[in-house]
PDB file of C-alpha atoms and ligand atoms in Angstrom:
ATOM      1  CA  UNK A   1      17.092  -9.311  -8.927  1.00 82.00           C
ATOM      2  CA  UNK A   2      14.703  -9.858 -11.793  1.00 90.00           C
ATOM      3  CA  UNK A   3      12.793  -6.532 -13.068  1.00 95.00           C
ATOM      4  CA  UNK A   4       9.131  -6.970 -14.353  1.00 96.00           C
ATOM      5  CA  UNK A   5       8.353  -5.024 -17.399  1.00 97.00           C
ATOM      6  CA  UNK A   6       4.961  -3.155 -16.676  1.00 97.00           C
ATOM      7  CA  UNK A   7       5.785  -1.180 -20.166  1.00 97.00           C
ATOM      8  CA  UNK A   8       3.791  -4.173 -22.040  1.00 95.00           C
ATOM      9  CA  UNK A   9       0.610  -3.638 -20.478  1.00 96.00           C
ATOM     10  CA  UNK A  10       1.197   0.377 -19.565  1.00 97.00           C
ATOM     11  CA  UNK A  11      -1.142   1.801 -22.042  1.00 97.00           C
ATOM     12  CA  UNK A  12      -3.801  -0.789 -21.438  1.00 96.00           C
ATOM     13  CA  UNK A  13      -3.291  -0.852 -17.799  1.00 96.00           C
ATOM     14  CA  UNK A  14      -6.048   1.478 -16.948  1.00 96.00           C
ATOM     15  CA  UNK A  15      -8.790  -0.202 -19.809  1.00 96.00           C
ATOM     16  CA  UNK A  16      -7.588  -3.785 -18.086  1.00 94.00           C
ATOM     17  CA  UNK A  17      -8.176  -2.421 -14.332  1.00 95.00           C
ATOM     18  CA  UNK A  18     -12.158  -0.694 -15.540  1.00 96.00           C
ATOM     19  CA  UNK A  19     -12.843  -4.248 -17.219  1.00 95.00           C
ATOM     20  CA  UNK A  20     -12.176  -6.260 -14.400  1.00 92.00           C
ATOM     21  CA  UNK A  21     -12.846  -4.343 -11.034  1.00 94.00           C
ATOM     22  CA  UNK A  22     -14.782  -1.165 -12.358  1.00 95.00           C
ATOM     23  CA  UNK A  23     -14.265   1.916 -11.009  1.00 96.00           C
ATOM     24  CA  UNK A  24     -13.554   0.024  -7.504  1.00 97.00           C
ATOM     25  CA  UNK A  25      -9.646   0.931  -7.524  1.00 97.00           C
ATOM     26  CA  UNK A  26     -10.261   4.678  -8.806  1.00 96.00           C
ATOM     27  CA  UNK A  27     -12.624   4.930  -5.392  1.00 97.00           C
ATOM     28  CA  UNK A  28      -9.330   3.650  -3.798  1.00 97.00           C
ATOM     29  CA  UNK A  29      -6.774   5.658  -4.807  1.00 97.00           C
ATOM     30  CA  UNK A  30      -8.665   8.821  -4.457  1.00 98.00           C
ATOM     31  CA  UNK A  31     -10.229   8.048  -1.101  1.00 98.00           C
ATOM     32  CA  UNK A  32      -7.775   9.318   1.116  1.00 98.00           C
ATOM     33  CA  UNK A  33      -6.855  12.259  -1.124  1.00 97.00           C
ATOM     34  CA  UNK A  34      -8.546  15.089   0.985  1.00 96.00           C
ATOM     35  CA  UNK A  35      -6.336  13.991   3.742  1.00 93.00           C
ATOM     36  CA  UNK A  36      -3.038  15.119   1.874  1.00 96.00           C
ATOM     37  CA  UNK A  37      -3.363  18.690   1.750  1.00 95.00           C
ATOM     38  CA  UNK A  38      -1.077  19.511   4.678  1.00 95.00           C
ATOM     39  CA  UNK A  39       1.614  17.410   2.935  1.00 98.00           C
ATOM     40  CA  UNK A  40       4.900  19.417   1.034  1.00 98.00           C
ATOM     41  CA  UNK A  41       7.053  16.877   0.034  1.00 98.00           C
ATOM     42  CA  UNK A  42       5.692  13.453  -1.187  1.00 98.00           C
ATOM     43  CA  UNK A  43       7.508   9.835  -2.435  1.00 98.00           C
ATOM     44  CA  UNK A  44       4.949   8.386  -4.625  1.00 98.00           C
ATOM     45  CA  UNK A  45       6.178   3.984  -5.555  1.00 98.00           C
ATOM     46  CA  UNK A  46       5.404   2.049  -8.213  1.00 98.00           C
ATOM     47  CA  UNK A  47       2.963   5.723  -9.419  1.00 95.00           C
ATOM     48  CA  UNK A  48       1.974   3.586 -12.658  1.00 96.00           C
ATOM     49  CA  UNK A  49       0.479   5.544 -15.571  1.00 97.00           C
ATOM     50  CA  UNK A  50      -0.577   8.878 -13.195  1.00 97.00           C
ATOM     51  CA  UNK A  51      -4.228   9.228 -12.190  1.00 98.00           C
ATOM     52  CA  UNK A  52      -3.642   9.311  -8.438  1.00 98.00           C
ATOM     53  CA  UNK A  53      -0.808  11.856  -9.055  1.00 98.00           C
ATOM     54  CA  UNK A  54      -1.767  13.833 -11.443  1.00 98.00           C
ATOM     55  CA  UNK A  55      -4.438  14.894  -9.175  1.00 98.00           C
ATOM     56  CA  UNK A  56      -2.537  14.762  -5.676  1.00 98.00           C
ATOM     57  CA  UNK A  57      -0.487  17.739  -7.970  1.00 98.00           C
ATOM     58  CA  UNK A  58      -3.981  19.615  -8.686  1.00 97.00           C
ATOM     59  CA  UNK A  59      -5.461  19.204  -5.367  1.00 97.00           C
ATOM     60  CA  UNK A  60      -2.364  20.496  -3.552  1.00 97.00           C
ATOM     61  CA  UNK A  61      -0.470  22.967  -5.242  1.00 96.00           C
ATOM     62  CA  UNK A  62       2.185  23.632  -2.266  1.00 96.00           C
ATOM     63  CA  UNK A  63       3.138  19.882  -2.934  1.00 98.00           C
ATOM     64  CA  UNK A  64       6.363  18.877  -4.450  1.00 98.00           C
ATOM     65  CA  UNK A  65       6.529  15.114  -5.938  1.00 98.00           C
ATOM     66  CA  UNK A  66       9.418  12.304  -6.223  1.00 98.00           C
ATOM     67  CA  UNK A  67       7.837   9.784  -8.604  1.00 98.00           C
ATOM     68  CA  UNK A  68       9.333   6.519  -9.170  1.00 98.00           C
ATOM     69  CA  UNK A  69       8.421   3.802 -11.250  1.00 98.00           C
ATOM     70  CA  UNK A  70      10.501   1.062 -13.314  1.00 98.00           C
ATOM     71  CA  UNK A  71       8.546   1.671 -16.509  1.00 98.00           C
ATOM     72  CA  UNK A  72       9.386   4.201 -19.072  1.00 98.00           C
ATOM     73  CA  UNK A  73       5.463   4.146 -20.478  1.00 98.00           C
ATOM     74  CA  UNK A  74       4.308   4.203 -16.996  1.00 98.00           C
ATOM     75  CA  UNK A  75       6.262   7.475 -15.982  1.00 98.00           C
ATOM     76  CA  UNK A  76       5.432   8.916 -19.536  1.00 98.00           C
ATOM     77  CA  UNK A  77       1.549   8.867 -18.810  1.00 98.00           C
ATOM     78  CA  UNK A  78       2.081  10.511 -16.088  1.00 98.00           C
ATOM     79  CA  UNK A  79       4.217  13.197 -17.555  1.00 98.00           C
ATOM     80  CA  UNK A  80       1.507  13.906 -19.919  1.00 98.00           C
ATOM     81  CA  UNK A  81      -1.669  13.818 -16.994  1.00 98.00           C
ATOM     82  CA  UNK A  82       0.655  16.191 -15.060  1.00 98.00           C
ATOM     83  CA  UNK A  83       1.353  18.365 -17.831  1.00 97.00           C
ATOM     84  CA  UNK A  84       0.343  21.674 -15.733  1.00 95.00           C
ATOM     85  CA  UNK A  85       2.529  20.751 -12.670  1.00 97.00           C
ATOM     86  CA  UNK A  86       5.489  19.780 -14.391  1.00 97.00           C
ATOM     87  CA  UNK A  87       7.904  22.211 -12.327  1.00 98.00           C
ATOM     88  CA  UNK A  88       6.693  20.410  -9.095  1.00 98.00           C
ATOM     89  CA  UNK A  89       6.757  16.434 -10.647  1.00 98.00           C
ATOM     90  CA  UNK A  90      10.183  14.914 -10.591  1.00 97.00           C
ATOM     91  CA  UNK A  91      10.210  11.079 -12.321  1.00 98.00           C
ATOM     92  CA  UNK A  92      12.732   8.512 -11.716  1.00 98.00           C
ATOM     93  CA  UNK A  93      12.762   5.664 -14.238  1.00 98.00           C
ATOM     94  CA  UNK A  94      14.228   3.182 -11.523  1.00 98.00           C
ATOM     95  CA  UNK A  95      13.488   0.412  -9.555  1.00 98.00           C
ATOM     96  CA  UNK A  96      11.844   1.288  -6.521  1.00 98.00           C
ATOM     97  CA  UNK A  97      14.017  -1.683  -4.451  1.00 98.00           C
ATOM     98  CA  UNK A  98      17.085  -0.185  -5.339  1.00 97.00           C
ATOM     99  CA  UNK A  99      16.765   3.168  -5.605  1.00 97.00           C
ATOM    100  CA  UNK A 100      19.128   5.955  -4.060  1.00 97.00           C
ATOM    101  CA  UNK A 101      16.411   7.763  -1.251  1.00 96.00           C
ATOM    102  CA  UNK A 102      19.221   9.710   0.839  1.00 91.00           C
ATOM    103  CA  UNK A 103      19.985  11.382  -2.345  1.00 89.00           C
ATOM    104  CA  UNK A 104      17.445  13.390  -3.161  1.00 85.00           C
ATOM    105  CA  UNK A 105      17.963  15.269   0.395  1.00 90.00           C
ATOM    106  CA  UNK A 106      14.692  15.834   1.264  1.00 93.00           C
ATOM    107  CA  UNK A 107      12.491  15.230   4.229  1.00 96.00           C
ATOM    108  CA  UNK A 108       9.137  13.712   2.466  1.00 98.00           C
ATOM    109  CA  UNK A 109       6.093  13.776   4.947  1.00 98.00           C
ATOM    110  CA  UNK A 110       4.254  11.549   2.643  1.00 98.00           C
ATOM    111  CA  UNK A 111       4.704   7.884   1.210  1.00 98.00           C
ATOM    112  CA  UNK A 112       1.766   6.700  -1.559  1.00 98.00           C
ATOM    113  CA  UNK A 113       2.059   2.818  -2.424  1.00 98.00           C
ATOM    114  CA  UNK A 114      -1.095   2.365  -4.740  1.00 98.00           C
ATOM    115  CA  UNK A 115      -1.205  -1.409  -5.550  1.00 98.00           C
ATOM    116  CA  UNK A 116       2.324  -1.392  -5.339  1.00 98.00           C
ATOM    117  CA  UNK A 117       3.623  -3.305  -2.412  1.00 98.00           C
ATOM    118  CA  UNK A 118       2.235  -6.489  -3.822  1.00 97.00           C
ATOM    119  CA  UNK A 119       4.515  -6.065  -6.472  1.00 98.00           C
ATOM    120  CA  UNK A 120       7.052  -7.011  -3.970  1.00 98.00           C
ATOM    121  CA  UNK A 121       8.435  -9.978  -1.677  1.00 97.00           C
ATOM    122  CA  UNK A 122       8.626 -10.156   1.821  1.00 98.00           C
ATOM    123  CA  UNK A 123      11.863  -9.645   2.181  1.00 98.00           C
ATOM    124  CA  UNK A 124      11.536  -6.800  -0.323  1.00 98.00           C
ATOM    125  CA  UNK A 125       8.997  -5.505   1.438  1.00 98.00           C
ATOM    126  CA  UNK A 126      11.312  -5.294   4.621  1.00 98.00           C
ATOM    127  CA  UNK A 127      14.094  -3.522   3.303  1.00 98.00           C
ATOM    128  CA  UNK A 128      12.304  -0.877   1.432  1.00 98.00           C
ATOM    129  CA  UNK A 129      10.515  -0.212   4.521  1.00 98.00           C
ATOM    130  CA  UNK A 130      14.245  -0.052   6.461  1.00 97.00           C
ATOM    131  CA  UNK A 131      15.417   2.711   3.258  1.00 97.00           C
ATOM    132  CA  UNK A 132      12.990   4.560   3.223  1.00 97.00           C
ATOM    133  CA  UNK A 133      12.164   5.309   6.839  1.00 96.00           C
ATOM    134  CA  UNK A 134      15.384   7.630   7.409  1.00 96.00           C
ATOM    135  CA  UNK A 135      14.522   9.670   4.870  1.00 97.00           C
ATOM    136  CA  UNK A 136      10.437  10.651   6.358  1.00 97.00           C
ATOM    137  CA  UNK A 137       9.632  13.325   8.437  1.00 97.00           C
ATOM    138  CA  UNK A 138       9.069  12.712  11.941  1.00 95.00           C
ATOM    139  CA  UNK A 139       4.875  12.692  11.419  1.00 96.00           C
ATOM    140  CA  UNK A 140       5.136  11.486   8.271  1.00 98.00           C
ATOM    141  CA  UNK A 141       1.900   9.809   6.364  1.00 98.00           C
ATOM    142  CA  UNK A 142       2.248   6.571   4.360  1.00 98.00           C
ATOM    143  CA  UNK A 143      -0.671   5.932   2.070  1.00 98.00           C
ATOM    144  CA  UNK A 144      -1.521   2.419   1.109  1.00 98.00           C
ATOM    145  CA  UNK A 145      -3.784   0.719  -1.248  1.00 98.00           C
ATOM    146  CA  UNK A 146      -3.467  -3.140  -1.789  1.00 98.00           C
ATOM    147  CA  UNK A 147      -5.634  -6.332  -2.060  1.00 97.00           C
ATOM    148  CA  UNK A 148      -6.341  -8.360   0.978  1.00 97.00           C
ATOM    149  CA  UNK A 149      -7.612 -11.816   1.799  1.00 97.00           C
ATOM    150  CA  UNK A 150     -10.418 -11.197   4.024  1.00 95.00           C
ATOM    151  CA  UNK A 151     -11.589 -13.463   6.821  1.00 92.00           C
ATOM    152  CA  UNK A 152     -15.459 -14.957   6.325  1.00 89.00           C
ATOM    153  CA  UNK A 153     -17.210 -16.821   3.438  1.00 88.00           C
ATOM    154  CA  UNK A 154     -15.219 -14.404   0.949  1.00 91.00           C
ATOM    155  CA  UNK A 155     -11.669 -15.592   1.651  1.00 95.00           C
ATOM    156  CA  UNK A 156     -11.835 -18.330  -0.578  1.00 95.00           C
ATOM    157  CA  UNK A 157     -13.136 -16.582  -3.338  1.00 95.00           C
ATOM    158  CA  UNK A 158     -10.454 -13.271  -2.661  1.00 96.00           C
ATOM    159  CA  UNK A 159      -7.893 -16.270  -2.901  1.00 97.00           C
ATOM    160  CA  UNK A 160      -8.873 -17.549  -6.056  1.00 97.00           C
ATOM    161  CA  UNK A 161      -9.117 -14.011  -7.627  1.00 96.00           C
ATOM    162  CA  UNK A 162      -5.605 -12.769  -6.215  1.00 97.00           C
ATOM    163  CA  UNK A 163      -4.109 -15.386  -7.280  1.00 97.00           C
ATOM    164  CA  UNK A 164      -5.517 -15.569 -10.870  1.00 96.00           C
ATOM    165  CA  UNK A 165      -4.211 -11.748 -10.913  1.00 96.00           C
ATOM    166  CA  UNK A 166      -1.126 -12.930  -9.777  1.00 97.00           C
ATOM    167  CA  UNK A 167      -0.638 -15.462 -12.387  1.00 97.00           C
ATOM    168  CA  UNK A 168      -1.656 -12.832 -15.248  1.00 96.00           C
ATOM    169  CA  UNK A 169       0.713 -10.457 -14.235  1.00 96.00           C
ATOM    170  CA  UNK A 170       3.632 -12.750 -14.517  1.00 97.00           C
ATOM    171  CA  UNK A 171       2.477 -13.817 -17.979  1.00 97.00           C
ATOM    172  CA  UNK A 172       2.142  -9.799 -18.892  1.00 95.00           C
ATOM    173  CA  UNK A 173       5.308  -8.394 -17.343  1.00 96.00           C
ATOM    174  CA  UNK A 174       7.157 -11.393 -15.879  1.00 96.00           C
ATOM    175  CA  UNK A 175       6.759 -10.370 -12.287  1.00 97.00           C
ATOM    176  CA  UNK A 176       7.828 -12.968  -9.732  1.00 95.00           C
ATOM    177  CA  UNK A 177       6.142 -12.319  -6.513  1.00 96.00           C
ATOM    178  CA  UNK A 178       3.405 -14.829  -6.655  1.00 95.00           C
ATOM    179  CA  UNK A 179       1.575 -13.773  -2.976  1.00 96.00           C
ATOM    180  CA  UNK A 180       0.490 -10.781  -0.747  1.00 98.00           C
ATOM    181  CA  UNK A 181       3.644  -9.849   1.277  1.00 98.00           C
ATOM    182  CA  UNK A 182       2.753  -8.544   4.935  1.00 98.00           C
ATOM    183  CA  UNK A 183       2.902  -4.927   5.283  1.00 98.00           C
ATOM    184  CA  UNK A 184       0.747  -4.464   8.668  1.00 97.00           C
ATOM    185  CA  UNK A 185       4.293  -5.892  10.870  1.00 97.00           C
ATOM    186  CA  UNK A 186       7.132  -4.415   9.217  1.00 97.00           C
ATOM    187  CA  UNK A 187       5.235  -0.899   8.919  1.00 98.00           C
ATOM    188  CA  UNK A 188       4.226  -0.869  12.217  1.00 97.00           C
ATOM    189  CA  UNK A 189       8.214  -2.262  13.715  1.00 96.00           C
ATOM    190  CA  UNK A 190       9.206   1.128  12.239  1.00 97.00           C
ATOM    191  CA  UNK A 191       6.821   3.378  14.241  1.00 96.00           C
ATOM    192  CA  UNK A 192       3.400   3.617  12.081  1.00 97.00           C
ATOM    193  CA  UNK A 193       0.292   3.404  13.322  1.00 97.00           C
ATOM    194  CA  UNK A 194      -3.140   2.879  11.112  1.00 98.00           C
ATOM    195  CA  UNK A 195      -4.990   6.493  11.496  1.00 97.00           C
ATOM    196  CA  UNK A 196      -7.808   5.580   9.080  1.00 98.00           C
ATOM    197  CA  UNK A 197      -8.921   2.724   6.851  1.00 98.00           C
ATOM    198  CA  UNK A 198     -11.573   2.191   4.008  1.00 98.00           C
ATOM    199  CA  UNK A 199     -12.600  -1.463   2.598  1.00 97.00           C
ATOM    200  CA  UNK A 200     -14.525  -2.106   0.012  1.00 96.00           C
ATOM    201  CA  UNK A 201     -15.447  -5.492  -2.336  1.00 95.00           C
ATOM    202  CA  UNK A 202     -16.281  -7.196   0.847  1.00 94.00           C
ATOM    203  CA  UNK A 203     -12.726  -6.500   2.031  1.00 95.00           C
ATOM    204  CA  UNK A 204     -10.566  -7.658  -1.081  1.00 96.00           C
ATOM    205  CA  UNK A 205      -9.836  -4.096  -1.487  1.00 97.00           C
ATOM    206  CA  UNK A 206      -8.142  -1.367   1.162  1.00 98.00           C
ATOM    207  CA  UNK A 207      -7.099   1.865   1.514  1.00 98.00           C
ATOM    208  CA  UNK A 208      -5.390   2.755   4.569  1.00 98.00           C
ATOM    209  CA  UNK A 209      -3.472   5.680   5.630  1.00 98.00           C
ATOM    210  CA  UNK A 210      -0.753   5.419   8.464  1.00 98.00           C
ATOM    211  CA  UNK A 211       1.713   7.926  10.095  1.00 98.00           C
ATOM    212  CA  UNK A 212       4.652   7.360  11.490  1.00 97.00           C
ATOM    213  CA  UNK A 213       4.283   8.654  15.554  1.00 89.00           C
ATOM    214  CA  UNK A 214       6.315  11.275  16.326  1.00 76.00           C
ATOM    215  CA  UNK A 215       7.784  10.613  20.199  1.00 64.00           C
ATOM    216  CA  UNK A 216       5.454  11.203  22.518  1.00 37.00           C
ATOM    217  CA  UNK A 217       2.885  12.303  20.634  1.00 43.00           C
ATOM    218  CA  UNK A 218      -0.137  10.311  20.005  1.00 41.00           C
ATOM    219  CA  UNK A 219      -1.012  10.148  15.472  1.00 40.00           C
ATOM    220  CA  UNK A 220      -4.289  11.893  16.659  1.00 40.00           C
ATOM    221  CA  UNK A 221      -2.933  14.265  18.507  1.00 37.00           C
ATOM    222  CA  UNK A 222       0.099  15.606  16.408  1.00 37.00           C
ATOM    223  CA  UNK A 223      -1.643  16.025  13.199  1.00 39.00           C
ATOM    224  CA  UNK A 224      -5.289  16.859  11.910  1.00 36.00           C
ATOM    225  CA  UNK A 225      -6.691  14.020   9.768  1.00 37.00           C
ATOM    226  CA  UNK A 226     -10.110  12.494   9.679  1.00 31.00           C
TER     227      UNK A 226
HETATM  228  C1  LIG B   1       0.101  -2.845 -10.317  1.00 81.59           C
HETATM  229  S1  LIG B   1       0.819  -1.365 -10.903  1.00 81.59           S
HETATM  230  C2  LIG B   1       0.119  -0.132  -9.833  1.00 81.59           C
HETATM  231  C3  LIG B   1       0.207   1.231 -10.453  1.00 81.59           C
HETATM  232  C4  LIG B   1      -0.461   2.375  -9.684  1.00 81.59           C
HETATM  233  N1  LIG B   1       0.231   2.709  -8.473  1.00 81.59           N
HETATM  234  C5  LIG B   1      -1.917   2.122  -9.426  1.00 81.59           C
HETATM  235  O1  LIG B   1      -2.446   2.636  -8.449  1.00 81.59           O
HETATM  236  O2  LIG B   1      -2.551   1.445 -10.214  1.00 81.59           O
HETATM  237  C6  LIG B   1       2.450  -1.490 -10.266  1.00 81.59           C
HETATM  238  C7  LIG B   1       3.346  -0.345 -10.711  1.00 81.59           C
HETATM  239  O3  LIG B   1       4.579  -0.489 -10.030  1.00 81.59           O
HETATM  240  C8  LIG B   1       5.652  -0.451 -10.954  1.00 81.59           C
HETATM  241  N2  LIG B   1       6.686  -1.328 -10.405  1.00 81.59           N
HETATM  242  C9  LIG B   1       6.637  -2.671 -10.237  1.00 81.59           C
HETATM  243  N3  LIG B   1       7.758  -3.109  -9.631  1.00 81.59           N
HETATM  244  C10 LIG B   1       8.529  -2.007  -9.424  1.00 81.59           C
HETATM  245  C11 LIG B   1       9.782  -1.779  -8.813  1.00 81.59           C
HETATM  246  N4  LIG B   1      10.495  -2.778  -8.313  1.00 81.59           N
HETATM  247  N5  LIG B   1      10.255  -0.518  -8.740  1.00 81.59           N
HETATM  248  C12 LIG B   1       9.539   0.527  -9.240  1.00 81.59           C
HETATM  249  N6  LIG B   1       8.343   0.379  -9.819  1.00 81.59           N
HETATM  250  C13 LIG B   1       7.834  -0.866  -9.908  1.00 81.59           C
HETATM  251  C14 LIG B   1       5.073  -0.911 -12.275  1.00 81.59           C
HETATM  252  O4  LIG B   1       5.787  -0.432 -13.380  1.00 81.59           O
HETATM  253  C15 LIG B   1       3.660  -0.353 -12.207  1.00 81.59           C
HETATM  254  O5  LIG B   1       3.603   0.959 -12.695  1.00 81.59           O
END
């Protein structure tokens, strides 16, 4: 299993992401934020260099976070933006495909994939899905940003531009995945539903939160999110 090496471009990352798409990805990441204050125990993938966590630690100070990330630089940024809630930050330099999640014994009640799950394949995709659903609480949240083709006169364009991303990023850090793996099926097969969703870029860009339906309980009805 090849690793990519995201430490090349760490640093840069965030200058690279404001010269190409704006602030369009900050609006993102931060959308959703609000709706995490009722969370104690969150998994954040593939964090990168900190913004979204960093605040996720200042907005909710009962929150406790397991950050992973395969990049030393990466999980070092972070570090330093979270400075203030270091006692309630806890990195992993591994690789999120692989990693341990039993053993940290802890019941998380939320997921946060930022532009992270198109780091991986398919069948990637599918198996950290199947690891990491043991370890959520039964209502859990799962907050996802990604890219997405959409349907209408944009698709072609939202093709061309993915895939021109794609193709950078394996000349930056080597990574091998060279399209948008499926998340909607596999997420879904393990008892998510989509509670709320926010596109923007005329759909090339998503944030969606999900939670996993406790039995018998409608995602509406067991927990309050807008
Ligand atoms: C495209 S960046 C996204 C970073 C951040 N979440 C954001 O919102 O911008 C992907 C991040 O995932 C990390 N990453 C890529 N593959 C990984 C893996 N298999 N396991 C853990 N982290 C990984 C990279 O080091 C990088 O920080």
């Amino acid at each position: 299993m090849k690793q990519p090496n995201f430490d090349v471009i760490a640093r840069s990352y965030r200058w690279l992401e404001y010269l190409s798409l704006g602030m369009s990805l900050e609006r993102c990441r931060f959308h959703f934020l609000p709706q995490t204050h009722s969370c104690r125990y969150a998994l954040v993938l593939g964090d990168g260099d900190g913004r979204f966590t960093a605040k996720l630690l200042a907005a909710n100070p009962g929150i406790e976070v397991d950050a992973i990330d395969i990049s030393q630089t990466m999980l070092a940024l972070l570090r330093q933006r979270s400075e203030q809630a270091s006692d309630r930050l806890h990195t992993h330099h591994a690789d999120a495909r692989t990693f341990p999640y039993g053993s940290e014994g802890k019941s998380y009640d939320l997921v946060v994939t930022h532009f992270f799950l198109d780091c991986l394949t398919q069948p990637e995709l599918e198996q950290l899905i199947g690891c990491i659903a043991p370890v959520l609480a039964p209502e859990a949240f799962w907050l996802i940003s990604d890219f997405h083709i959409p349907r209408g006169p944009m698709r072609l364009l939202a093709r061309a531009y993915v895939r021109s991303l794609y193709f950078a990023f394996r000349m930056l850090t080597g990574l091998e995945t060279a399209q948008l793996p499926d998340y909607f099926t596999p997420i879904t097969e393990h008892g998510f539903a989509r509670i709320a969703s926010h596109y923007s870029l005329a759909g090339l860009l998503g944030t969606e939160v999900w939670q996993r339906r406790a039995d018998n309980l409608s995602p509406r009805r067991s927990h309050q999110i807008s």
